Amino acid sequence: GAVVSQHPSRVICKSGTSVKIECRSLDFQATTMFWYRQFPKQSLMLMATSNEGSKATYEQGVEKDKFLINHASLTLSTLTVTSAHPEDSSFYICSARSLTSGRGSEQFFGPGTRLTVL
Amino acid sequence: AQSVTQLGSHVSVSEGALVLLRCNYSSSVPPYLFWYVQYPNQGLQLLLKYTTGATLVKGINGFEAEFKKSETSFHLTKPSAHMSDAAEYFCAVSSYSDRGSTLGRLYFGRGTQLTVWP
């Protein structure tokens, strides 16, 4: 149980285009989803926290108009990188958390999406 | 505020040798502590976690960690390294609080790359 998927796993796009990344909890309801960004050989940087049905909370320094997050249902959150530029190239990882079944604060991570902007 | 320090960005051991990855945390509230493993171009997989109760926690793949409150440490060990253990390891701290959007947020260390020599 507790499987999180991400789609696509890898995407290459041209500079100036927008890219949408989906994060789905497959077998549980995710009241909260987190979006992370990871640069090569570095740790995960939390970008934003999204709660189902409400606006995402962005970390300091993360442009909310650049990285649009929607958490429309208890099993799906999307991250849209708008007008992507080469510096947006990175590994994006989502995680999902459920308060059911005594899971406490454990987060379940997706496999990540590798974004390359040409 | 919470933070994690992982001592040593790179650790190399011979196959069959003891693995010790160090993690110290800072937390103003009782912490939840986690160790995750990441293989190249993949998401994070939970190795083990400490929430409450027994301070010696056993995880998957033969790993274990001990929560030492007096030392604010949560070091990861494995008695005998295997080639398949080569990966990036992240220590993380969280708290379970019913206050606001910080509920369940993970704070990651910078990671330790484990290399296992044959």
PDB file of C-alpha atoms in Angstrom:
ATOM      1  CA  GLY A   1       0.000   0.000   0.000  1.00  0.00           C
ATOM      2  CA  ALA A   2       0.820   3.708   0.107  1.00  0.00           C
ATOM      3  CA  VAL A   3       1.927   4.071  -3.494  1.00  0.00           C
ATOM      4  CA  VAL A   4       2.481   7.449  -5.095  1.00  0.00           C
ATOM      5  CA  SER A   5       2.932   7.828  -8.827  1.00  0.00           C
ATOM      6  CA  GLN A   6       4.205  10.698 -10.918  1.00  0.00           C
ATOM      7  CA  HIS A   7       3.658  11.384 -14.572  1.00  0.00           C
ATOM      8  CA  PRO A   8       5.604  11.907 -16.694  1.00  0.00           C
ATOM      9  CA  SER A   9       8.806  10.359 -15.392  1.00  0.00           C
ATOM     10  CA  ARG A  10      10.855  12.354 -17.849  1.00  0.00           C
ATOM     11  CA  VAL A  11      10.046  15.375 -19.986  1.00  0.00           C
ATOM     12  CA  ILE A  12      12.043  17.528 -22.370  1.00  0.00           C
ATOM     13  CA  CYS A  13      10.569  20.813 -23.494  1.00  0.00           C
ATOM     14  CA  LYS A  14      11.521  24.007 -25.279  1.00  0.00           C
ATOM     15  CA  SER A  15      12.187  27.207 -23.423  1.00  0.00           C
ATOM     16  CA  GLY A  16       9.016  29.254 -22.977  1.00  0.00           C
ATOM     17  CA  THR A  17       6.607  26.346 -22.889  1.00  0.00           C
ATOM     18  CA  SER A  18       4.654  25.112 -19.882  1.00  0.00           C
ATOM     19  CA  VAL A  19       4.920  21.648 -18.402  1.00  0.00           C
ATOM     20  CA  LYS A  20       2.455  19.898 -16.132  1.00  0.00           C
ATOM     21  CA  ILE A  21       3.516  17.171 -13.714  1.00  0.00           C
ATOM     22  CA  GLU A  22       0.942  14.956 -12.040  1.00  0.00           C
ATOM     23  CA  CYS A  23       1.239  13.347  -8.633  1.00  0.00           C
ATOM     24  CA  ARG A  24      -1.265  10.677  -7.657  1.00  0.00           C
ATOM     25  CA  SER A  25      -1.815   8.689  -4.504  1.00  0.00           C
ATOM     26  CA  LEU A  26      -2.954   5.312  -5.806  1.00  0.00           C
ATOM     27  CA  ASP A  27      -4.303   3.542  -2.757  1.00  0.00           C
ATOM     28  CA  PHE A  28      -4.959   6.186  -0.134  1.00  0.00           C
ATOM     29  CA  GLN A  29      -6.411   9.627   0.215  1.00  0.00           C
ATOM     30  CA  ALA A  30      -3.767  12.311   0.469  1.00  0.00           C
ATOM     31  CA  THR A  31      -4.912  15.219   2.555  1.00  0.00           C
ATOM     32  CA  THR A  32      -1.579  16.925   2.027  1.00  0.00           C
ATOM     33  CA  MET A  33       0.891  16.764  -0.829  1.00  0.00           C
ATOM     34  CA  PHE A  34       4.360  18.221  -0.944  1.00  0.00           C
ATOM     35  CA  TRP A  35       6.420  19.270  -3.949  1.00  0.00           C
ATOM     36  CA  TYR A  36      10.197  19.132  -3.811  1.00  0.00           C
ATOM     37  CA  ARG A  37      12.938  20.112  -6.176  1.00  0.00           C
ATOM     38  CA  GLN A  38      16.282  18.365  -6.211  1.00  0.00           C
ATOM     39  CA  PHE A  39      19.399  19.595  -7.944  1.00  0.00           C
ATOM     40  CA  PRO A  40      22.145  17.115  -8.854  1.00  0.00           C
ATOM     41  CA  LYS A  41      24.015  15.772  -5.842  1.00  0.00           C
ATOM     42  CA  GLN A  42      21.932  17.891  -3.480  1.00  0.00           C
ATOM     43  CA  SER A  43      19.155  17.437  -0.992  1.00  0.00           C
ATOM     44  CA  LEU A  44      15.473  17.952  -1.532  1.00  0.00           C
ATOM     45  CA  MET A  45      14.202  21.501  -1.345  1.00  0.00           C
ATOM     46  CA  LEU A  46      10.586  21.894  -0.354  1.00  0.00           C
ATOM     47  CA  MET A  47       8.823  24.123  -2.846  1.00  0.00           C
ATOM     48  CA  ALA A  48       5.278  24.086  -1.585  1.00  0.00           C
ATOM     49  CA  THR A  49       2.714  22.293   0.510  1.00  0.00           C
ATOM     50  CA  SER A  50      -0.756  21.751  -0.836  1.00  0.00           C
ATOM     51  CA  ASN A  51      -3.859  20.743   1.050  1.00  0.00           C
ATOM     52  CA  GLU A  52      -6.824  19.393  -0.837  1.00  0.00           C
ATOM     53  CA  GLY A  53      -9.291  22.096  -1.730  1.00  0.00           C
ATOM     54  CA  SER A  54      -7.181  25.039  -0.641  1.00  0.00           C
ATOM     55  CA  LYS A  55      -4.388  27.175  -2.008  1.00  0.00           C
ATOM     56  CA  ALA A  56      -0.864  25.883  -1.808  1.00  0.00           C
ATOM     57  CA  THR A  57       1.589  27.306   0.705  1.00  0.00           C
ATOM     58  CA  TYR A  58       4.832  28.226  -1.024  1.00  0.00           C
ATOM     59  CA  GLU A  59       8.247  28.320   0.567  1.00  0.00           C
ATOM     60  CA  GLN A  60      10.160  31.545   0.631  1.00  0.00           C
ATOM     61  CA  GLY A  61      11.811  32.274  -2.679  1.00  0.00           C
ATOM     62  CA  VAL A  62       9.522  30.034  -4.730  1.00  0.00           C
ATOM     63  CA  GLU A  63       7.527  31.970  -7.328  1.00  0.00           C
ATOM     64  CA  LYS A  64       3.890  30.964  -7.066  1.00  0.00           C
ATOM     65  CA  ASP A  65       3.119  32.324 -10.528  1.00  0.00           C
ATOM     66  CA  LYS A  66       5.963  30.280 -11.961  1.00  0.00           C
ATOM     67  CA  PHE A  67       5.128  27.034 -10.233  1.00  0.00           C
ATOM     68  CA  LEU A  68       1.370  26.572 -10.208  1.00  0.00           C
ATOM     69  CA  ILE A  69       0.092  23.910  -7.859  1.00  0.00           C
ATOM     70  CA  ASN A  70      -3.404  22.488  -7.879  1.00  0.00           C
ATOM     71  CA  HIS A  71      -4.697  19.897  -5.422  1.00  0.00           C
ATOM     72  CA  ALA A  72      -8.199  19.420  -6.717  1.00  0.00           C
ATOM     73  CA  SER A  73      -8.889  15.995  -5.257  1.00  0.00           C
ATOM     74  CA  LEU A  74      -7.698  13.750  -2.467  1.00  0.00           C
ATOM     75  CA  THR A  75      -5.687  11.654  -4.911  1.00  0.00           C
ATOM     76  CA  LEU A  76      -4.260  14.170  -7.371  1.00  0.00           C
ATOM     77  CA  SER A  77      -2.008  17.184  -7.236  1.00  0.00           C
ATOM     78  CA  THR A  78      -0.439  18.884 -10.228  1.00  0.00           C
ATOM     79  CA  LEU A  79       2.593  21.114 -10.583  1.00  0.00           C
ATOM     80  CA  THR A  80       2.733  23.296 -13.677  1.00  0.00           C
ATOM     81  CA  VAL A  81       6.010  24.951 -14.550  1.00  0.00           C
ATOM     82  CA  THR A  82       4.982  27.971 -16.579  1.00  0.00           C
ATOM     83  CA  SER A  83       7.183  29.535 -19.255  1.00  0.00           C
ATOM     84  CA  ALA A  84       9.955  27.121 -18.460  1.00  0.00           C
ATOM     85  CA  HIS A  85      13.585  28.141 -18.840  1.00  0.00           C
ATOM     86  CA  PRO A  86      16.780  26.087 -18.740  1.00  0.00           C
ATOM     87  CA  GLU A  87      17.359  27.013 -15.094  1.00  0.00           C
ATOM     88  CA  ASP A  88      14.102  25.220 -14.261  1.00  0.00           C
ATOM     89  CA  SER A  89      15.668  21.946 -15.338  1.00  0.00           C
ATOM     90  CA  SER A  90      15.685  19.729 -12.289  1.00  0.00           C
ATOM     91  CA  PHE A  91      14.313  16.610 -10.657  1.00  0.00           C
ATOM     92  CA  TYR A  92      10.872  17.249  -9.193  1.00  0.00           C
ATOM     93  CA  ILE A  93       9.561  14.907  -6.519  1.00  0.00           C
ATOM     94  CA  CYS A  94       6.169  14.874  -4.885  1.00  0.00           C
ATOM     95  CA  SER A  95       5.110  13.234  -1.672  1.00  0.00           C
ATOM     96  CA  ALA A  96       1.754  12.565  -0.142  1.00  0.00           C
ATOM     97  CA  ARG A  97       0.601  12.272   3.420  1.00  0.00           C
ATOM     98  CA  SER A  98      -2.492  10.751   4.909  1.00  0.00           C
ATOM     99  CA  LEU A  99      -3.877  11.090   8.374  1.00  0.00           C
ATOM    100  CA  THR A 100      -5.773   7.836   8.133  1.00  0.00           C
ATOM    101  CA  SER A 101      -4.716   4.443   9.446  1.00  0.00           C
ATOM    102  CA  GLY A 102      -2.466   5.956  12.094  1.00  0.00           C
ATOM    103  CA  ARG A 103       0.146   6.904   9.567  1.00  0.00           C
ATOM    104  CA  GLY A 104       0.981   9.970  11.564  1.00  0.00           C
ATOM    105  CA  SER A 105       3.282  12.285   9.725  1.00  0.00           C
ATOM    106  CA  GLU A 106       4.789   9.744   7.347  1.00  0.00           C
ATOM    107  CA  GLN A 107       5.117  10.913   3.771  1.00  0.00           C
ATOM    108  CA  PHE A 108       5.134   8.619   0.755  1.00  0.00           C
ATOM    109  CA  PHE A 109       7.259   9.719  -2.159  1.00  0.00           C
ATOM    110  CA  GLY A 110       6.695   9.519  -5.859  1.00  0.00           C
ATOM    111  CA  PRO A 111       9.432   8.305  -8.208  1.00  0.00           C
ATOM    112  CA  GLY A 112      10.219  11.798  -9.440  1.00  0.00           C
ATOM    113  CA  THR A 113      10.049  13.650 -12.748  1.00  0.00           C
ATOM    114  CA  ARG A 114      13.171  14.703 -14.610  1.00  0.00           C
ATOM    115  CA  LEU A 115      12.527  18.012 -16.398  1.00  0.00           C
ATOM    116  CA  THR A 116      14.953  19.217 -19.042  1.00  0.00           C
ATOM    117  CA  VAL A 117      14.344  22.594 -20.639  1.00  0.00           C
ATOM    118  CA  LEU A 118      16.236  23.232 -23.850  1.00  0.00           C
TER     119      LEU A 118
ATOM    120  CA  ALA B   1      12.636  25.286  14.192  1.00  0.00           C
ATOM    121  CA  GLN B   2      13.934  21.956  13.019  1.00  0.00           C
ATOM    122  CA  SER B   3      17.057  20.990  11.116  1.00  0.00           C
ATOM    123  CA  VAL B   4      19.235  18.016  10.295  1.00  0.00           C
ATOM    124  CA  THR B   5      22.981  17.722   9.933  1.00  0.00           C
ATOM    125  CA  GLN B   6      24.492  14.748   8.182  1.00  0.00           C
ATOM    126  CA  LEU B   7      28.190  14.436   8.872  1.00  0.00           C
ATOM    127  CA  GLY B   8      30.072  13.335   5.820  1.00  0.00           C
ATOM    128  CA  SER B   9      28.716  13.837   2.331  1.00  0.00           C
ATOM    129  CA  HIS B  10      30.524  10.703   1.172  1.00  0.00           C
ATOM    130  CA  VAL B  11      31.148   7.424   2.983  1.00  0.00           C
ATOM    131  CA  SER B  12      33.032   4.508   1.448  1.00  0.00           C
ATOM    132  CA  VAL B  13      33.146   1.014   2.890  1.00  0.00           C
ATOM    133  CA  SER B  14      34.202  -2.403   1.713  1.00  0.00           C
ATOM    134  CA  GLU B  15      31.615  -5.062   1.098  1.00  0.00           C
ATOM    135  CA  GLY B  16      30.938  -6.845   4.385  1.00  0.00           C
ATOM    136  CA  ALA B  17      32.124  -3.940   6.522  1.00  0.00           C
ATOM    137  CA  LEU B  18      30.063  -1.966   9.009  1.00  0.00           C
ATOM    138  CA  VAL B  19      28.062   0.940   7.630  1.00  0.00           C
ATOM    139  CA  LEU B  20      27.660   4.007   9.840  1.00  0.00           C
ATOM    140  CA  LEU B  21      25.928   7.124   8.545  1.00  0.00           C
ATOM    141  CA  ARG B  22      25.676   9.979  11.003  1.00  0.00           C
ATOM    142  CA  CYS B  23      22.719  12.228  11.582  1.00  0.00           C
ATOM    143  CA  ASN B  24      22.185  14.904  14.215  1.00  0.00           C
ATOM    144  CA  TYR B  25      18.995  16.843  14.522  1.00  0.00           C
ATOM    145  CA  SER B  26      17.698  20.002  16.095  1.00  0.00           C
ATOM    146  CA  SER B  27      14.089  20.249  17.159  1.00  0.00           C
ATOM    147  CA  SER B  28      12.151  22.364  19.610  1.00  0.00           C
ATOM    148  CA  VAL B  29       9.462  19.707  19.928  1.00  0.00           C
ATOM    149  CA  PRO B  30       9.628  15.912  20.237  1.00  0.00           C
ATOM    150  CA  PRO B  31      10.852  14.799  16.828  1.00  0.00           C
ATOM    151  CA  TYR B  32       9.857  12.185  14.360  1.00  0.00           C
ATOM    152  CA  LEU B  33      13.012  10.943  12.622  1.00  0.00           C
ATOM    153  CA  PHE B  34      13.399   9.228   9.291  1.00  0.00           C
ATOM    154  CA  TRP B  35      16.021   7.689   7.068  1.00  0.00           C
ATOM    155  CA  TYR B  36      15.362   7.512   3.345  1.00  0.00           C
ATOM    156  CA  VAL B  37      17.382   5.937   0.553  1.00  0.00           C
ATOM    157  CA  GLN B  38      17.499   7.235  -3.006  1.00  0.00           C
ATOM    158  CA  TYR B  39      18.809   5.337  -5.975  1.00  0.00           C
ATOM    159  CA  PRO B  40      19.830   7.277  -9.114  1.00  0.00           C
ATOM    160  CA  ASN B  41      16.930   8.990 -10.867  1.00  0.00           C
ATOM    161  CA  GLN B  42      14.420   7.597  -8.433  1.00  0.00           C
ATOM    162  CA  GLY B  43      12.293   8.933  -5.606  1.00  0.00           C
ATOM    163  CA  LEU B  44      12.875   8.325  -1.936  1.00  0.00           C
ATOM    164  CA  GLN B  45      12.229   5.035  -0.201  1.00  0.00           C
ATOM    165  CA  LEU B  46      11.679   4.919   3.535  1.00  0.00           C
ATOM    166  CA  LEU B  47      14.272   2.797   5.324  1.00  0.00           C
ATOM    167  CA  LEU B  48      13.021   3.293   8.858  1.00  0.00           C
ATOM    168  CA  LYS B  49      11.458   5.818  11.176  1.00  0.00           C
ATOM    169  CA  TYR B  50      11.289   6.707  14.830  1.00  0.00           C
ATOM    170  CA  THR B  51       8.122   8.189  16.255  1.00  0.00           C
ATOM    171  CA  THR B  52       7.720   7.067  19.842  1.00  0.00           C
ATOM    172  CA  GLY B  53       8.554   4.015  21.929  1.00  0.00           C
ATOM    173  CA  ALA B  54      11.636   1.854  21.432  1.00  0.00           C
ATOM    174  CA  THR B  55      14.650   3.956  20.609  1.00  0.00           C
ATOM    175  CA  LEU B  56      16.346   1.270  18.510  1.00  0.00           C
ATOM    176  CA  VAL B  57      14.490   1.060  15.253  1.00  0.00           C
ATOM    177  CA  LYS B  58      14.922  -1.683  12.709  1.00  0.00           C
ATOM    178  CA  GLY B  59      14.233  -1.038   9.063  1.00  0.00           C
ATOM    179  CA  ILE B  60      14.393  -2.715   5.718  1.00  0.00           C
ATOM    180  CA  ASN B  61      17.474  -4.262   4.130  1.00  0.00           C
ATOM    181  CA  GLY B  62      19.138  -4.895   7.485  1.00  0.00           C
ATOM    182  CA  PHE B  63      19.453  -1.252   8.498  1.00  0.00           C
ATOM    183  CA  GLU B  64      18.769   0.062  11.964  1.00  0.00           C
ATOM    184  CA  ALA B  65      19.048   3.367  13.773  1.00  0.00           C
ATOM    185  CA  GLU B  66      19.053   4.441  17.383  1.00  0.00           C
ATOM    186  CA  PHE B  67      17.397   7.571  18.678  1.00  0.00           C
ATOM    187  CA  LYS B  68      19.578   9.174  21.336  1.00  0.00           C
ATOM    188  CA  LYS B  69      17.841  12.174  22.796  1.00  0.00           C
ATOM    189  CA  SER B  70      20.801  13.216  24.958  1.00  0.00           C
ATOM    190  CA  GLU B  71      23.018  13.338  21.895  1.00  0.00           C
ATOM    191  CA  THR B  72      20.286  14.564  19.504  1.00  0.00           C
ATOM    192  CA  SER B  73      21.416  11.849  17.144  1.00  0.00           C
ATOM    193  CA  PHE B  74      19.814   9.246  14.913  1.00  0.00           C
ATOM    194  CA  HIS B  75      22.718   7.414  13.283  1.00  0.00           C
ATOM    195  CA  LEU B  76      22.054   4.723  10.687  1.00  0.00           C
ATOM    196  CA  THR B  77      23.951   1.448  10.822  1.00  0.00           C
ATOM    197  CA  LYS B  78      24.179  -1.854   9.043  1.00  0.00           C
ATOM    198  CA  PRO B  79      26.488  -4.622  10.271  1.00  0.00           C
ATOM    199  CA  SER B  80      27.587  -5.830   6.851  1.00  0.00           C
ATOM    200  CA  ALA B  81      27.500  -3.713   3.700  1.00  0.00           C
ATOM    201  CA  HIS B  82      26.312  -5.125   0.405  1.00  0.00           C
ATOM    202  CA  MET B  83      27.037  -3.808  -3.048  1.00  0.00           C
ATOM    203  CA  SER B  84      23.344  -3.064  -3.492  1.00  0.00           C
ATOM    204  CA  ASP B  85      23.481  -0.629  -0.555  1.00  0.00           C
ATOM    205  CA  ALA B  86      25.340   1.913  -2.671  1.00  0.00           C
ATOM    206  CA  ALA B  87      22.992   4.892  -2.870  1.00  0.00           C
ATOM    207  CA  GLU B  88      22.252   8.327  -1.431  1.00  0.00           C
ATOM    208  CA  TYR B  89      20.889   8.364   2.095  1.00  0.00           C
ATOM    209  CA  PHE B  90      18.876  11.177   3.607  1.00  0.00           C
ATOM    210  CA  CYS B  91      18.067  11.771   7.236  1.00  0.00           C
ATOM    211  CA  ALA B  92      14.959  13.831   7.957  1.00  0.00           C
ATOM    212  CA  VAL B  93      13.135  15.252  10.946  1.00  0.00           C
ATOM    213  CA  SER B  94       9.507  16.131  11.338  1.00  0.00           C
ATOM    214  CA  SER B  95       7.056  16.855  14.082  1.00  0.00           C
ATOM    215  CA  TYR B  96       3.498  15.914  14.668  1.00  0.00           C
ATOM    216  CA  SER B  97       1.623  19.029  15.530  1.00  0.00           C
ATOM    217  CA  ASP B  98      -1.941  19.991  15.084  1.00  0.00           C
ATOM    218  CA  ARG B  99      -0.981  23.560  14.451  1.00  0.00           C
ATOM    219  CA  GLY B 100      -1.087  25.055  10.998  1.00  0.00           C
ATOM    220  CA  SER B 101       0.504  24.153   7.718  1.00  0.00           C
ATOM    221  CA  THR B 102       3.783  22.917   9.155  1.00  0.00           C
ATOM    222  CA  LEU B 103       2.096  19.687  10.155  1.00  0.00           C
ATOM    223  CA  GLY B 104       4.105  16.795   8.840  1.00  0.00           C
ATOM    224  CA  ARG B 105       6.703  18.881   7.050  1.00  0.00           C
ATOM    225  CA  LEU B 106      10.016  17.084   6.613  1.00  0.00           C
ATOM    226  CA  TYR B 107      13.363  18.789   7.005  1.00  0.00           C
ATOM    227  CA  PHE B 108      16.088  16.921   5.146  1.00  0.00           C
ATOM    228  CA  GLY B 109      19.793  16.714   5.662  1.00  0.00           C
ATOM    229  CA  ARG B 110      22.112  17.263   2.725  1.00  0.00           C
ATOM    230  CA  GLY B 111      22.487  13.553   2.135  1.00  0.00           C
ATOM    231  CA  THR B 112      25.325  11.042   2.339  1.00  0.00           C
ATOM    232  CA  GLN B 113      26.495   9.144  -0.704  1.00  0.00           C
ATOM    233  CA  LEU B 114      27.423   5.594   0.276  1.00  0.00           C
ATOM    234  CA  THR B 115      29.921   3.770  -1.912  1.00  0.00           C
ATOM    235  CA  VAL B 116      30.545   0.061  -1.383  1.00  0.00           C
ATOM    236  CA  TRP B 117      33.792  -1.398  -2.707  1.00  0.00           C
ATOM    237  CA  PRO B 118      34.020  -5.067  -3.668  1.00  0.00           C
TER     238      PRO B 118
END
